[in-house]
Amino acid sequence: MSHPPQRTILVTGATGYVGGRLAPVLAERGHSVRLLARRPERAAVPPGAEVLRGDVLSGEGLPEALAGVEVAYYLVHSMGRGGDGDFAERDRQGARTFARAAREAGVGRVVYLGGLPTAADDESQHLRSRQETAEILAAEGPPLAYARAAMVIGAGSASFEMLRHLVERLPVMITPRWLDTRSQPIAIDDVLDALVALGEREETVAEAQLGGAEVLSYRDMLRRFARVVGRRPPVVIRVPVLTPRLSSYWVALVTPVEASLVKPLVDGLRSEMVVRAAPPAGVNEHPMDFEAAVRAALADR
């Protein structure tokens, strides 16, 4: 398979879930890969890559990290850490600082991963913050390729681990209306392939909506996951008054997902997230179905 010309690429969020998996894929494709991390000692550095210390909030290390970079992946988000409302301001500050530094450095393109479009009155702070981050990056930085995806299915993904432990640990679940909200979960490998394609294309794609092969409710996902692992699906009791905050409490009790992550994840489950505009040719053309994505994730544990 032919590869595009080698590029100098910066990956921020190198110690995060997506960034940590994207960097080795880019290196394997022959690109010159540079990682940015607040704690470089925690980054898994692929052969031939380098890691630099930096912080998108303060701007520390950004000029050095961005020097000579052609494509920069912005994979930083706070995900509710630090208290209600604080994370959104940190996301705004980080996006603004990074966008301005990337523009000053002459970066040709920024690639950002956010969520699929939701209703205009969506109440999820987490999803609103992701959209606001994209708007800041587009307004104040280099041309932006905005990848948009729903739940990511992959070993280590907070959403996937939450789903897995609900199936494996709870024989009975009391859930609110979000149980039947439609979503289009996507395998981590399909997300990575799409991010690589958006960075390598000659032209910048303004937006690419990414989804798996199926549209499912969370109830469907629980049943299908249970089938894959050979377990009986949880008995589900739906109640109309269980708030996302109360939901997050019992999810945090029965799963190993960090408590500060559970609330924004549960918040996001209230919003329908499905692909409404097909991505461009060559991007996410043949995604996995849900059960194939689950099997791949379990095999990767």
PDB file of C-alpha atoms in Angstrom:
ATOM      1  CA  MET A   1       0.000   0.000   0.000  1.00  0.00           C
ATOM      2  CA  SER A   2       1.428   3.386  -0.980  1.00  0.00           C
ATOM      3  CA  HIS A   3       1.861   6.007   1.698  1.00  0.00           C
ATOM      4  CA  PRO A   4       1.587   9.773   1.263  1.00  0.00           C
ATOM      5  CA  PRO A   5       4.681  11.982   1.550  1.00  0.00           C
ATOM      6  CA  GLN A   6       6.208  12.065   5.015  1.00  0.00           C
ATOM      7  CA  ARG A   7       4.998  14.925   7.178  1.00  0.00           C
ATOM      8  CA  THR A   8       6.067  16.383  10.490  1.00  0.00           C
ATOM      9  CA  ILE A   9       3.146  15.771  12.827  1.00  0.00           C
ATOM     10  CA  LEU A  10       2.447  16.834  16.399  1.00  0.00           C
ATOM     11  CA  VAL A  11       0.106  14.793  18.601  1.00  0.00           C
ATOM     12  CA  THR A  12      -1.195  16.538  21.710  1.00  0.00           C
ATOM     13  CA  GLY A  13      -2.872  14.510  24.440  1.00  0.00           C
ATOM     14  CA  ALA A  14      -0.182  11.885  23.921  1.00  0.00           C
ATOM     15  CA  THR A  15      -0.913  10.209  27.255  1.00  0.00           C
ATOM     16  CA  GLY A  16      -4.640  10.071  26.571  1.00  0.00           C
ATOM     17  CA  TYR A  17      -6.690   7.236  25.120  1.00  0.00           C
ATOM     18  CA  VAL A  18      -6.849   8.280  21.461  1.00  0.00           C
ATOM     19  CA  GLY A  19      -3.542  10.142  21.298  1.00  0.00           C
ATOM     20  CA  GLY A  20      -1.634   7.225  22.782  1.00  0.00           C
ATOM     21  CA  ARG A  21      -2.969   4.930  20.052  1.00  0.00           C
ATOM     22  CA  LEU A  22      -2.703   7.371  17.173  1.00  0.00           C
ATOM     23  CA  ALA A  23       1.000   8.178  17.547  1.00  0.00           C
ATOM     24  CA  PRO A  24       2.336   4.687  16.702  1.00  0.00           C
ATOM     25  CA  VAL A  25       0.022   4.426  13.690  1.00  0.00           C
ATOM     26  CA  LEU A  26       1.377   7.693  12.311  1.00  0.00           C
ATOM     27  CA  ALA A  27       4.970   6.599  12.982  1.00  0.00           C
ATOM     28  CA  GLU A  28       4.391   3.280  11.214  1.00  0.00           C
ATOM     29  CA  ARG A  29       3.221   5.214   8.155  1.00  0.00           C
ATOM     30  CA  GLY A  30       6.560   6.968   7.935  1.00  0.00           C
ATOM     31  CA  HIS A  31       5.690  10.352   9.390  1.00  0.00           C
ATOM     32  CA  SER A  32       8.006  12.296  11.665  1.00  0.00           C
ATOM     33  CA  VAL A  33       6.001  12.206  14.899  1.00  0.00           C
ATOM     34  CA  ARG A  34       6.359  14.554  17.837  1.00  0.00           C
ATOM     35  CA  LEU A  35       4.365  14.107  21.053  1.00  0.00           C
ATOM     36  CA  LEU A  36       3.317  16.833  23.479  1.00  0.00           C
ATOM     37  CA  ALA A  37       2.598  15.883  27.084  1.00  0.00           C
ATOM     38  CA  ARG A  38       2.516  17.620  30.432  1.00  0.00           C
ATOM     39  CA  ARG A  39       4.208  14.532  31.862  1.00  0.00           C
ATOM     40  CA  PRO A  40       6.443  13.085  29.146  1.00  0.00           C
ATOM     41  CA  GLU A  41       7.458  10.177  31.375  1.00  0.00           C
ATOM     42  CA  ARG A  42       3.909   8.822  31.054  1.00  0.00           C
ATOM     43  CA  ALA A  43       3.879   8.832  27.259  1.00  0.00           C
ATOM     44  CA  ALA A  44       4.454   5.655  25.270  1.00  0.00           C
ATOM     45  CA  VAL A  45       6.858   6.904  22.606  1.00  0.00           C
ATOM     46  CA  PRO A  46       6.854   4.909  19.351  1.00  0.00           C
ATOM     47  CA  PRO A  47      10.186   4.174  17.646  1.00  0.00           C
ATOM     48  CA  GLY A  48      11.555   7.223  15.855  1.00  0.00           C
ATOM     49  CA  ALA A  49       9.229   9.672  17.627  1.00  0.00           C
ATOM     50  CA  GLU A  50      10.141  12.327  20.188  1.00  0.00           C
ATOM     51  CA  VAL A  51       8.227  13.617  23.192  1.00  0.00           C
ATOM     52  CA  LEU A  52       8.339  17.182  24.489  1.00  0.00           C
ATOM     53  CA  ARG A  53       7.024  18.640  27.701  1.00  0.00           C
ATOM     54  CA  GLY A  54       4.286  21.216  27.197  1.00  0.00           C
ATOM     55  CA  ASP A  55       0.937  22.509  28.391  1.00  0.00           C
ATOM     56  CA  VAL A  56      -1.821  23.853  26.141  1.00  0.00           C
ATOM     57  CA  LEU A  57      -3.310  25.830  29.031  1.00  0.00           C
ATOM     58  CA  SER A  58      -0.227  27.850  29.909  1.00  0.00           C
ATOM     59  CA  GLY A  59       1.392  27.683  26.472  1.00  0.00           C
ATOM     60  CA  GLU A  60       4.562  26.239  27.984  1.00  0.00           C
ATOM     61  CA  GLY A  61       6.590  24.390  25.356  1.00  0.00           C
ATOM     62  CA  LEU A  62       4.204  25.089  22.462  1.00  0.00           C
ATOM     63  CA  PRO A  63       6.581  27.136  20.255  1.00  0.00           C
ATOM     64  CA  GLU A  64       9.212  24.386  20.411  1.00  0.00           C
ATOM     65  CA  ALA A  65       6.692  21.593  19.873  1.00  0.00           C
ATOM     66  CA  LEU A  66       5.018  23.313  16.904  1.00  0.00           C
ATOM     67  CA  ALA A  67       8.181  24.418  15.091  1.00  0.00           C
ATOM     68  CA  GLY A  68       8.197  22.954  11.589  1.00  0.00           C
ATOM     69  CA  VAL A  69       4.955  21.008  12.147  1.00  0.00           C
ATOM     70  CA  GLU A  70       2.680  20.538   9.134  1.00  0.00           C
ATOM     71  CA  VAL A  71      -0.231  18.751  10.831  1.00  0.00           C
ATOM     72  CA  ALA A  72      -1.170  18.992  14.514  1.00  0.00           C
ATOM     73  CA  TYR A  73      -3.673  16.716  16.227  1.00  0.00           C
ATOM     74  CA  TYR A  74      -5.517  18.398  19.082  1.00  0.00           C
ATOM     75  CA  LEU A  75      -6.720  15.572  21.336  1.00  0.00           C
ATOM     76  CA  VAL A  76      -6.986  17.412  24.640  1.00  0.00           C
ATOM     77  CA  HIS A  77     -10.164  17.670  26.706  1.00  0.00           C
ATOM     78  CA  SER A  78     -10.894  17.972  30.409  1.00  0.00           C
ATOM     79  CA  MET A  79     -13.909  15.597  30.558  1.00  0.00           C
ATOM     80  CA  GLY A  80     -15.419  17.091  33.699  1.00  0.00           C
ATOM     81  CA  ARG A  81     -12.295  17.114  35.864  1.00  0.00           C
ATOM     82  CA  GLY A  82     -12.051  19.923  38.375  1.00  0.00           C
ATOM     83  CA  GLY A  83     -15.664  20.562  39.316  1.00  0.00           C
ATOM     84  CA  ASP A  84     -18.880  21.638  37.614  1.00  0.00           C
ATOM     85  CA  GLY A  85     -18.317  24.207  34.887  1.00  0.00           C
ATOM     86  CA  ASP A  86     -14.539  24.540  35.432  1.00  0.00           C
ATOM     87  CA  PHE A  87     -13.675  22.008  32.736  1.00  0.00           C
ATOM     88  CA  ALA A  88     -15.433  24.022  30.017  1.00  0.00           C
ATOM     89  CA  GLU A  89     -13.391  27.129  30.797  1.00  0.00           C
ATOM     90  CA  ARG A  90     -10.176  25.093  30.767  1.00  0.00           C
ATOM     91  CA  ASP A  91     -11.160  23.622  27.407  1.00  0.00           C
ATOM     92  CA  ARG A  92     -11.764  27.112  26.020  1.00  0.00           C
ATOM     93  CA  GLN A  93      -8.462  28.391  27.338  1.00  0.00           C
ATOM     94  CA  GLY A  94      -6.516  25.406  26.050  1.00  0.00           C
ATOM     95  CA  ALA A  95      -8.057  25.597  22.579  1.00  0.00           C
ATOM     96  CA  ARG A  96      -7.434  29.329  22.319  1.00  0.00           C
ATOM     97  CA  THR A  97      -3.817  29.101  23.474  1.00  0.00           C
ATOM     98  CA  PHE A  98      -3.035  26.187  21.173  1.00  0.00           C
ATOM     99  CA  ALA A  99      -4.807  27.656  18.133  1.00  0.00           C
ATOM    100  CA  ARG A 100      -2.919  30.931  18.361  1.00  0.00           C
ATOM    101  CA  ALA A 101       0.425  29.191  18.858  1.00  0.00           C
ATOM    102  CA  ALA A 102      -0.247  26.873  15.892  1.00  0.00           C
ATOM    103  CA  ARG A 103      -1.137  29.807  13.663  1.00  0.00           C
ATOM    104  CA  GLU A 104       1.983  31.722  14.681  1.00  0.00           C
ATOM    105  CA  ALA A 105       4.110  28.628  13.994  1.00  0.00           C
ATOM    106  CA  GLY A 106       2.697  28.292  10.466  1.00  0.00           C
ATOM    107  CA  VAL A 107       1.069  24.887  11.024  1.00  0.00           C
ATOM    108  CA  GLY A 108      -0.813  23.863   7.884  1.00  0.00           C
ATOM    109  CA  ARG A 109      -3.690  21.998   9.531  1.00  0.00           C
ATOM    110  CA  VAL A 110      -5.154  21.067  12.900  1.00  0.00           C
ATOM    111  CA  VAL A 111      -7.173  17.856  13.287  1.00  0.00           C
ATOM    112  CA  TYR A 112      -9.595  17.731  16.218  1.00  0.00           C
ATOM    113  CA  LEU A 113     -11.814  14.907  17.492  1.00  0.00           C
ATOM    114  CA  GLY A 114     -15.168  15.890  18.987  1.00  0.00           C
ATOM    115  CA  GLY A 115     -18.712  14.549  19.184  1.00  0.00           C
ATOM    116  CA  LEU A 116     -21.394  14.073  16.558  1.00  0.00           C
ATOM    117  CA  PRO A 117     -23.933  16.887  16.128  1.00  0.00           C
ATOM    118  CA  THR A 118     -26.763  16.932  18.663  1.00  0.00           C
ATOM    119  CA  ALA A 119     -29.977  18.902  19.112  1.00  0.00           C
ATOM    120  CA  ALA A 120     -29.609  22.653  19.547  1.00  0.00           C
ATOM    121  CA  ASP A 121     -31.070  22.450  23.063  1.00  0.00           C
ATOM    122  CA  ASP A 122     -28.713  19.689  24.203  1.00  0.00           C
ATOM    123  CA  GLU A 123     -28.029  19.984  27.928  1.00  0.00           C
ATOM    124  CA  SER A 124     -24.746  18.079  28.079  1.00  0.00           C
ATOM    125  CA  GLN A 125     -21.965  20.413  29.216  1.00  0.00           C
ATOM    126  CA  HIS A 126     -19.411  17.941  27.949  1.00  0.00           C
ATOM    127  CA  LEU A 127     -20.775  17.849  24.393  1.00  0.00           C
ATOM    128  CA  ARG A 128     -21.295  21.612  24.303  1.00  0.00           C
ATOM    129  CA  SER A 129     -17.703  22.097  25.388  1.00  0.00           C
ATOM    130  CA  ARG A 130     -16.440  19.821  22.607  1.00  0.00           C
ATOM    131  CA  GLN A 131     -18.326  21.870  20.023  1.00  0.00           C
ATOM    132  CA  GLU A 132     -17.117  25.146  21.497  1.00  0.00           C
ATOM    133  CA  THR A 133     -13.536  23.877  21.374  1.00  0.00           C
ATOM    134  CA  ALA A 134     -13.913  23.149  17.662  1.00  0.00           C
ATOM    135  CA  GLU A 135     -15.307  26.627  17.033  1.00  0.00           C
ATOM    136  CA  ILE A 136     -12.367  28.273  18.829  1.00  0.00           C
ATOM    137  CA  LEU A 137      -9.807  26.161  16.982  1.00  0.00           C
ATOM    138  CA  ALA A 138     -11.415  27.025  13.639  1.00  0.00           C
ATOM    139  CA  ALA A 139     -11.699  30.732  14.379  1.00  0.00           C
ATOM    140  CA  GLU A 140      -8.272  31.365  15.867  1.00  0.00           C
ATOM    141  CA  GLY A 141      -5.966  28.736  14.390  1.00  0.00           C
ATOM    142  CA  PRO A 142      -4.922  27.122  11.105  1.00  0.00           C
ATOM    143  CA  PRO A 143      -7.484  25.351   8.880  1.00  0.00           C
ATOM    144  CA  LEU A 144      -9.366  22.801  10.974  1.00  0.00           C
ATOM    145  CA  ALA A 145     -10.333  19.220  10.099  1.00  0.00           C
ATOM    146  CA  TYR A 146     -13.113  18.427  12.565  1.00  0.00           C
ATOM    147  CA  ALA A 147     -13.673  14.704  13.115  1.00  0.00           C
ATOM    148  CA  ARG A 148     -16.936  13.989  14.951  1.00  0.00           C
ATOM    149  CA  ALA A 149     -17.757  10.643  16.532  1.00  0.00           C
ATOM    150  CA  ALA A 150     -20.079   9.066  19.097  1.00  0.00           C
ATOM    151  CA  MET A 151     -19.092   6.421  21.654  1.00  0.00           C
ATOM    152  CA  VAL A 152     -15.704   4.864  20.938  1.00  0.00           C
ATOM    153  CA  ILE A 153     -15.514   1.088  21.355  1.00  0.00           C
ATOM    154  CA  GLY A 154     -12.035   0.024  22.367  1.00  0.00           C
ATOM    155  CA  ALA A 155     -10.113  -1.520  25.252  1.00  0.00           C
ATOM    156  CA  GLY A 156      -9.441   1.225  27.778  1.00  0.00           C
ATOM    157  CA  SER A 157     -12.031   3.646  26.437  1.00  0.00           C
ATOM    158  CA  ALA A 158     -14.009   5.015  29.394  1.00  0.00           C
ATOM    159  CA  SER A 159     -17.307   4.543  27.529  1.00  0.00           C
ATOM    160  CA  PHE A 160     -16.449   0.959  26.610  1.00  0.00           C
ATOM    161  CA  GLU A 161     -15.280   0.062  30.126  1.00  0.00           C
ATOM    162  CA  MET A 162     -18.459   1.503  31.578  1.00  0.00           C
ATOM    163  CA  LEU A 163     -20.569  -0.608  29.213  1.00  0.00           C
ATOM    164  CA  ARG A 164     -18.528  -3.741  29.880  1.00  0.00           C
ATOM    165  CA  HIS A 165     -18.776  -3.521  33.647  1.00  0.00           C
ATOM    166  CA  LEU A 166     -22.493  -2.774  33.596  1.00  0.00           C
ATOM    167  CA  VAL A 167     -23.020  -6.013  31.677  1.00  0.00           C
ATOM    168  CA  GLU A 168     -20.621  -8.075  33.768  1.00  0.00           C
ATOM    169  CA  ARG A 169     -21.503  -6.790  37.251  1.00  0.00           C
ATOM    170  CA  LEU A 170     -25.173  -5.794  37.272  1.00  0.00           C
ATOM    171  CA  PRO A 171     -27.912  -8.448  36.982  1.00  0.00           C
ATOM    172  CA  VAL A 172     -30.529  -5.686  37.355  1.00  0.00           C
ATOM    173  CA  MET A 173     -30.319  -2.065  36.229  1.00  0.00           C
ATOM    174  CA  ILE A 174     -32.555   0.887  37.081  1.00  0.00           C
ATOM    175  CA  THR A 175     -32.184   3.392  34.265  1.00  0.00           C
ATOM    176  CA  PRO A 176     -33.737   6.642  32.994  1.00  0.00           C
ATOM    177  CA  ARG A 177     -34.859   7.569  29.501  1.00  0.00           C
ATOM    178  CA  TRP A 178     -31.342   7.664  28.057  1.00  0.00           C
ATOM    179  CA  LEU A 179     -31.421   3.865  27.853  1.00  0.00           C
ATOM    180  CA  ASP A 180     -33.328   4.175  24.557  1.00  0.00           C
ATOM    181  CA  THR A 181     -31.427   7.114  23.044  1.00  0.00           C
ATOM    182  CA  ARG A 182     -29.982   6.221  19.647  1.00  0.00           C
ATOM    183  CA  SER A 183     -26.244   6.309  19.027  1.00  0.00           C
ATOM    184  CA  GLN A 184     -23.746   5.093  16.428  1.00  0.00           C
ATOM    185  CA  PRO A 185     -20.814   3.565  18.351  1.00  0.00           C
ATOM    186  CA  ILE A 186     -17.562   3.268  16.425  1.00  0.00           C
ATOM    187  CA  ALA A 187     -14.497   1.040  16.839  1.00  0.00           C
ATOM    188  CA  ILE A 188     -11.283   2.731  17.941  1.00  0.00           C
ATOM    189  CA  ASP A 189      -9.466   1.329  14.896  1.00  0.00           C
ATOM    190  CA  ASP A 190     -11.987   3.035  12.612  1.00  0.00           C
ATOM    191  CA  VAL A 191     -11.517   6.304  14.488  1.00  0.00           C
ATOM    192  CA  LEU A 192      -7.740   6.054  14.121  1.00  0.00           C
ATOM    193  CA  ASP A 193      -7.983   5.261  10.399  1.00  0.00           C
ATOM    194  CA  ALA A 194     -10.202   8.296   9.894  1.00  0.00           C
ATOM    195  CA  LEU A 195      -7.904  10.603  11.867  1.00  0.00           C
ATOM    196  CA  VAL A 196      -4.916   9.438   9.838  1.00  0.00           C
ATOM    197  CA  ALA A 197      -6.806  10.003   6.587  1.00  0.00           C
ATOM    198  CA  LEU A 198      -7.840  13.521   7.637  1.00  0.00           C
ATOM    199  CA  GLY A 199      -4.228  14.384   8.411  1.00  0.00           C
ATOM    200  CA  GLU A 200      -2.802  12.927   5.208  1.00  0.00           C
ATOM    201  CA  ARG A 201      -5.257  14.303   2.643  1.00  0.00           C
ATOM    202  CA  GLU A 202      -3.998  17.057   0.368  1.00  0.00           C
ATOM    203  CA  GLU A 203      -7.010  19.246   1.115  1.00  0.00           C
ATOM    204  CA  THR A 204      -8.415  20.006   4.548  1.00  0.00           C
ATOM    205  CA  VAL A 205     -11.847  18.478   5.199  1.00  0.00           C
ATOM    206  CA  ALA A 206     -13.797  20.925   7.346  1.00  0.00           C
ATOM    207  CA  GLU A 207     -15.954  18.236   8.985  1.00  0.00           C
ATOM    208  CA  ALA A 208     -16.170  14.451   8.903  1.00  0.00           C
ATOM    209  CA  GLN A 209     -18.930  12.672  10.829  1.00  0.00           C
ATOM    210  CA  LEU A 210     -17.816   9.214  11.909  1.00  0.00           C
ATOM    211  CA  GLY A 211     -19.962   6.298  13.003  1.00  0.00           C
ATOM    212  CA  GLY A 212     -20.006   2.534  13.127  1.00  0.00           C
ATOM    213  CA  ALA A 213     -22.034   0.335  10.805  1.00  0.00           C
ATOM    214  CA  GLU A 214     -25.126   0.325  13.069  1.00  0.00           C
ATOM    215  CA  VAL A 215     -27.387   2.742  14.911  1.00  0.00           C
ATOM    216  CA  LEU A 216     -28.231   1.315  18.336  1.00  0.00           C
ATOM    217  CA  SER A 217     -29.797   2.343  21.622  1.00  0.00           C
ATOM    218  CA  TYR A 218     -27.854   1.826  24.834  1.00  0.00           C
ATOM    219  CA  ARG A 219     -30.330  -0.958  25.634  1.00  0.00           C
ATOM    220  CA  ASP A 220     -29.357  -2.636  22.342  1.00  0.00           C
ATOM    221  CA  MET A 221     -25.680  -2.272  23.195  1.00  0.00           C
ATOM    222  CA  LEU A 222     -26.135  -3.954  26.570  1.00  0.00           C
ATOM    223  CA  ARG A 223     -27.924  -6.885  24.961  1.00  0.00           C
ATOM    224  CA  ARG A 224     -25.442  -7.242  22.106  1.00  0.00           C
ATOM    225  CA  PHE A 225     -22.442  -6.964  24.418  1.00  0.00           C
ATOM    226  CA  ALA A 226     -23.886  -9.666  26.664  1.00  0.00           C
ATOM    227  CA  ARG A 227     -24.340 -11.916  23.627  1.00  0.00           C
ATOM    228  CA  VAL A 228     -20.703 -11.457  22.588  1.00  0.00           C
ATOM    229  CA  VAL A 229     -19.363 -12.381  26.034  1.00  0.00           C
ATOM    230  CA  GLY A 230     -21.873 -15.195  26.570  1.00  0.00           C
ATOM    231  CA  ARG A 231     -23.691 -13.638  29.501  1.00  0.00           C
ATOM    232  CA  ARG A 232     -27.330 -13.041  30.268  1.00  0.00           C
ATOM    233  CA  PRO A 233     -28.160  -9.371  29.628  1.00  0.00           C
ATOM    234  CA  PRO A 234     -29.087  -7.299  32.692  1.00  0.00           C
ATOM    235  CA  VAL A 235     -32.753  -6.997  33.574  1.00  0.00           C
ATOM    236  CA  VAL A 236     -33.575  -3.355  32.888  1.00  0.00           C
ATOM    237  CA  ILE A 237     -36.117  -1.344  34.877  1.00  0.00           C
ATOM    238  CA  ARG A 238     -36.717   2.045  33.353  1.00  0.00           C
ATOM    239  CA  VAL A 239     -37.875   4.932  35.535  1.00  0.00           C
ATOM    240  CA  PRO A 240     -38.752   8.449  34.339  1.00  0.00           C
ATOM    241  CA  VAL A 241     -37.294  10.482  37.217  1.00  0.00           C
ATOM    242  CA  LEU A 242     -33.712   9.242  37.544  1.00  0.00           C
ATOM    243  CA  THR A 243     -31.490  12.251  36.829  1.00  0.00           C
ATOM    244  CA  PRO A 244     -28.087  12.014  35.133  1.00  0.00           C
ATOM    245  CA  ARG A 245     -26.462  12.942  38.442  1.00  0.00           C
ATOM    246  CA  LEU A 246     -28.170  10.067  40.264  1.00  0.00           C
ATOM    247  CA  SER A 247     -27.422   7.747  37.348  1.00  0.00           C
ATOM    248  CA  SER A 248     -23.757   8.668  37.539  1.00  0.00           C
ATOM    249  CA  TYR A 249     -23.617   7.747  41.223  1.00  0.00           C
ATOM    250  CA  TRP A 250     -24.635   4.136  40.754  1.00  0.00           C
ATOM    251  CA  VAL A 251     -22.568   3.785  37.561  1.00  0.00           C
ATOM    252  CA  ALA A 252     -19.510   4.982  39.513  1.00  0.00           C
ATOM    253  CA  LEU A 253     -20.238   2.419  42.225  1.00  0.00           C
ATOM    254  CA  VAL A 254     -20.224  -0.609  39.928  1.00  0.00           C
ATOM    255  CA  THR A 255     -17.605   0.337  37.317  1.00  0.00           C
ATOM    256  CA  PRO A 256     -13.891   1.199  37.589  1.00  0.00           C
ATOM    257  CA  VAL A 257     -14.329   4.343  35.481  1.00  0.00           C
ATOM    258  CA  GLU A 258     -12.983   7.440  37.232  1.00  0.00           C
ATOM    259  CA  ALA A 259     -15.847   9.120  39.075  1.00  0.00           C
ATOM    260  CA  SER A 260     -15.159  12.520  37.495  1.00  0.00           C
ATOM    261  CA  LEU A 261     -15.601  10.966  34.043  1.00  0.00           C
ATOM    262  CA  VAL A 262     -18.879   9.180  34.739  1.00  0.00           C
ATOM    263  CA  LYS A 263     -21.073  12.294  34.995  1.00  0.00           C
ATOM    264  CA  PRO A 264     -20.123  13.755  31.569  1.00  0.00           C
ATOM    265  CA  LEU A 265     -20.371  10.303  29.974  1.00  0.00           C
ATOM    266  CA  VAL A 266     -23.861   9.730  31.378  1.00  0.00           C
ATOM    267  CA  ASP A 267     -24.808  13.292  30.424  1.00  0.00           C
ATOM    268  CA  GLY A 268     -23.833  12.524  26.840  1.00  0.00           C
ATOM    269  CA  LEU A 269     -26.004   9.401  26.732  1.00  0.00           C
ATOM    270  CA  ARG A 270     -29.117  11.586  26.772  1.00  0.00           C
ATOM    271  CA  SER A 271     -28.215  13.015  23.366  1.00  0.00           C
ATOM    272  CA  GLU A 272     -28.919  11.217  20.106  1.00  0.00           C
ATOM    273  CA  MET A 273     -25.613  10.920  18.268  1.00  0.00           C
ATOM    274  CA  VAL A 274     -25.883   9.544  14.748  1.00  0.00           C
ATOM    275  CA  VAL A 275     -24.167  10.407  11.480  1.00  0.00           C
ATOM    276  CA  ARG A 276     -26.303  12.869   9.518  1.00  0.00           C
ATOM    277  CA  ALA A 277     -23.858  13.688   6.716  1.00  0.00           C
ATOM    278  CA  ALA A 278     -21.646  11.057   5.100  1.00  0.00           C
ATOM    279  CA  PRO A 279     -17.896  11.638   5.453  1.00  0.00           C
ATOM    280  CA  PRO A 280     -15.819  12.320   2.322  1.00  0.00           C
ATOM    281  CA  ALA A 281     -14.616   9.474   0.117  1.00  0.00           C
ATOM    282  CA  GLY A 282     -11.775   7.548   1.704  1.00  0.00           C
ATOM    283  CA  VAL A 283     -12.796   8.370   5.282  1.00  0.00           C
ATOM    284  CA  ASN A 284     -14.621   5.719   7.369  1.00  0.00           C
ATOM    285  CA  GLU A 285     -16.094   4.017   4.311  1.00  0.00           C
ATOM    286  CA  HIS A 286     -16.306   0.484   5.763  1.00  0.00           C
ATOM    287  CA  PRO A 287     -16.665   0.704   9.561  1.00  0.00           C
ATOM    288  CA  MET A 288     -17.048  -2.342  11.796  1.00  0.00           C
ATOM    289  CA  ASP A 289     -20.404  -3.366  13.171  1.00  0.00           C
ATOM    290  CA  PHE A 290     -20.933  -3.209  16.933  1.00  0.00           C
ATOM    291  CA  GLU A 291     -20.213  -6.837  17.766  1.00  0.00           C
ATOM    292  CA  ALA A 292     -17.035  -6.885  15.662  1.00  0.00           C
ATOM    293  CA  ALA A 293     -15.887  -3.737  17.466  1.00  0.00           C
ATOM    294  CA  VAL A 294     -16.577  -5.346  20.850  1.00  0.00           C
ATOM    295  CA  ARG A 295     -14.678  -8.507  19.926  1.00  0.00           C
ATOM    296  CA  ALA A 296     -11.712  -6.445  18.749  1.00  0.00           C
ATOM    297  CA  ALA A 297     -11.736  -4.454  21.988  1.00  0.00           C
ATOM    298  CA  LEU A 298     -11.904  -7.564  24.167  1.00  0.00           C
ATOM    299  CA  ALA A 299      -9.055  -9.170  22.229  1.00  0.00           C
ATOM    300  CA  ASP A 300      -6.943  -6.037  22.817  1.00  0.00           C
ATOM    301  CA  ARG A 301      -7.281  -6.072  26.614  1.00  0.00           C
TER     302      ARG A 301
END
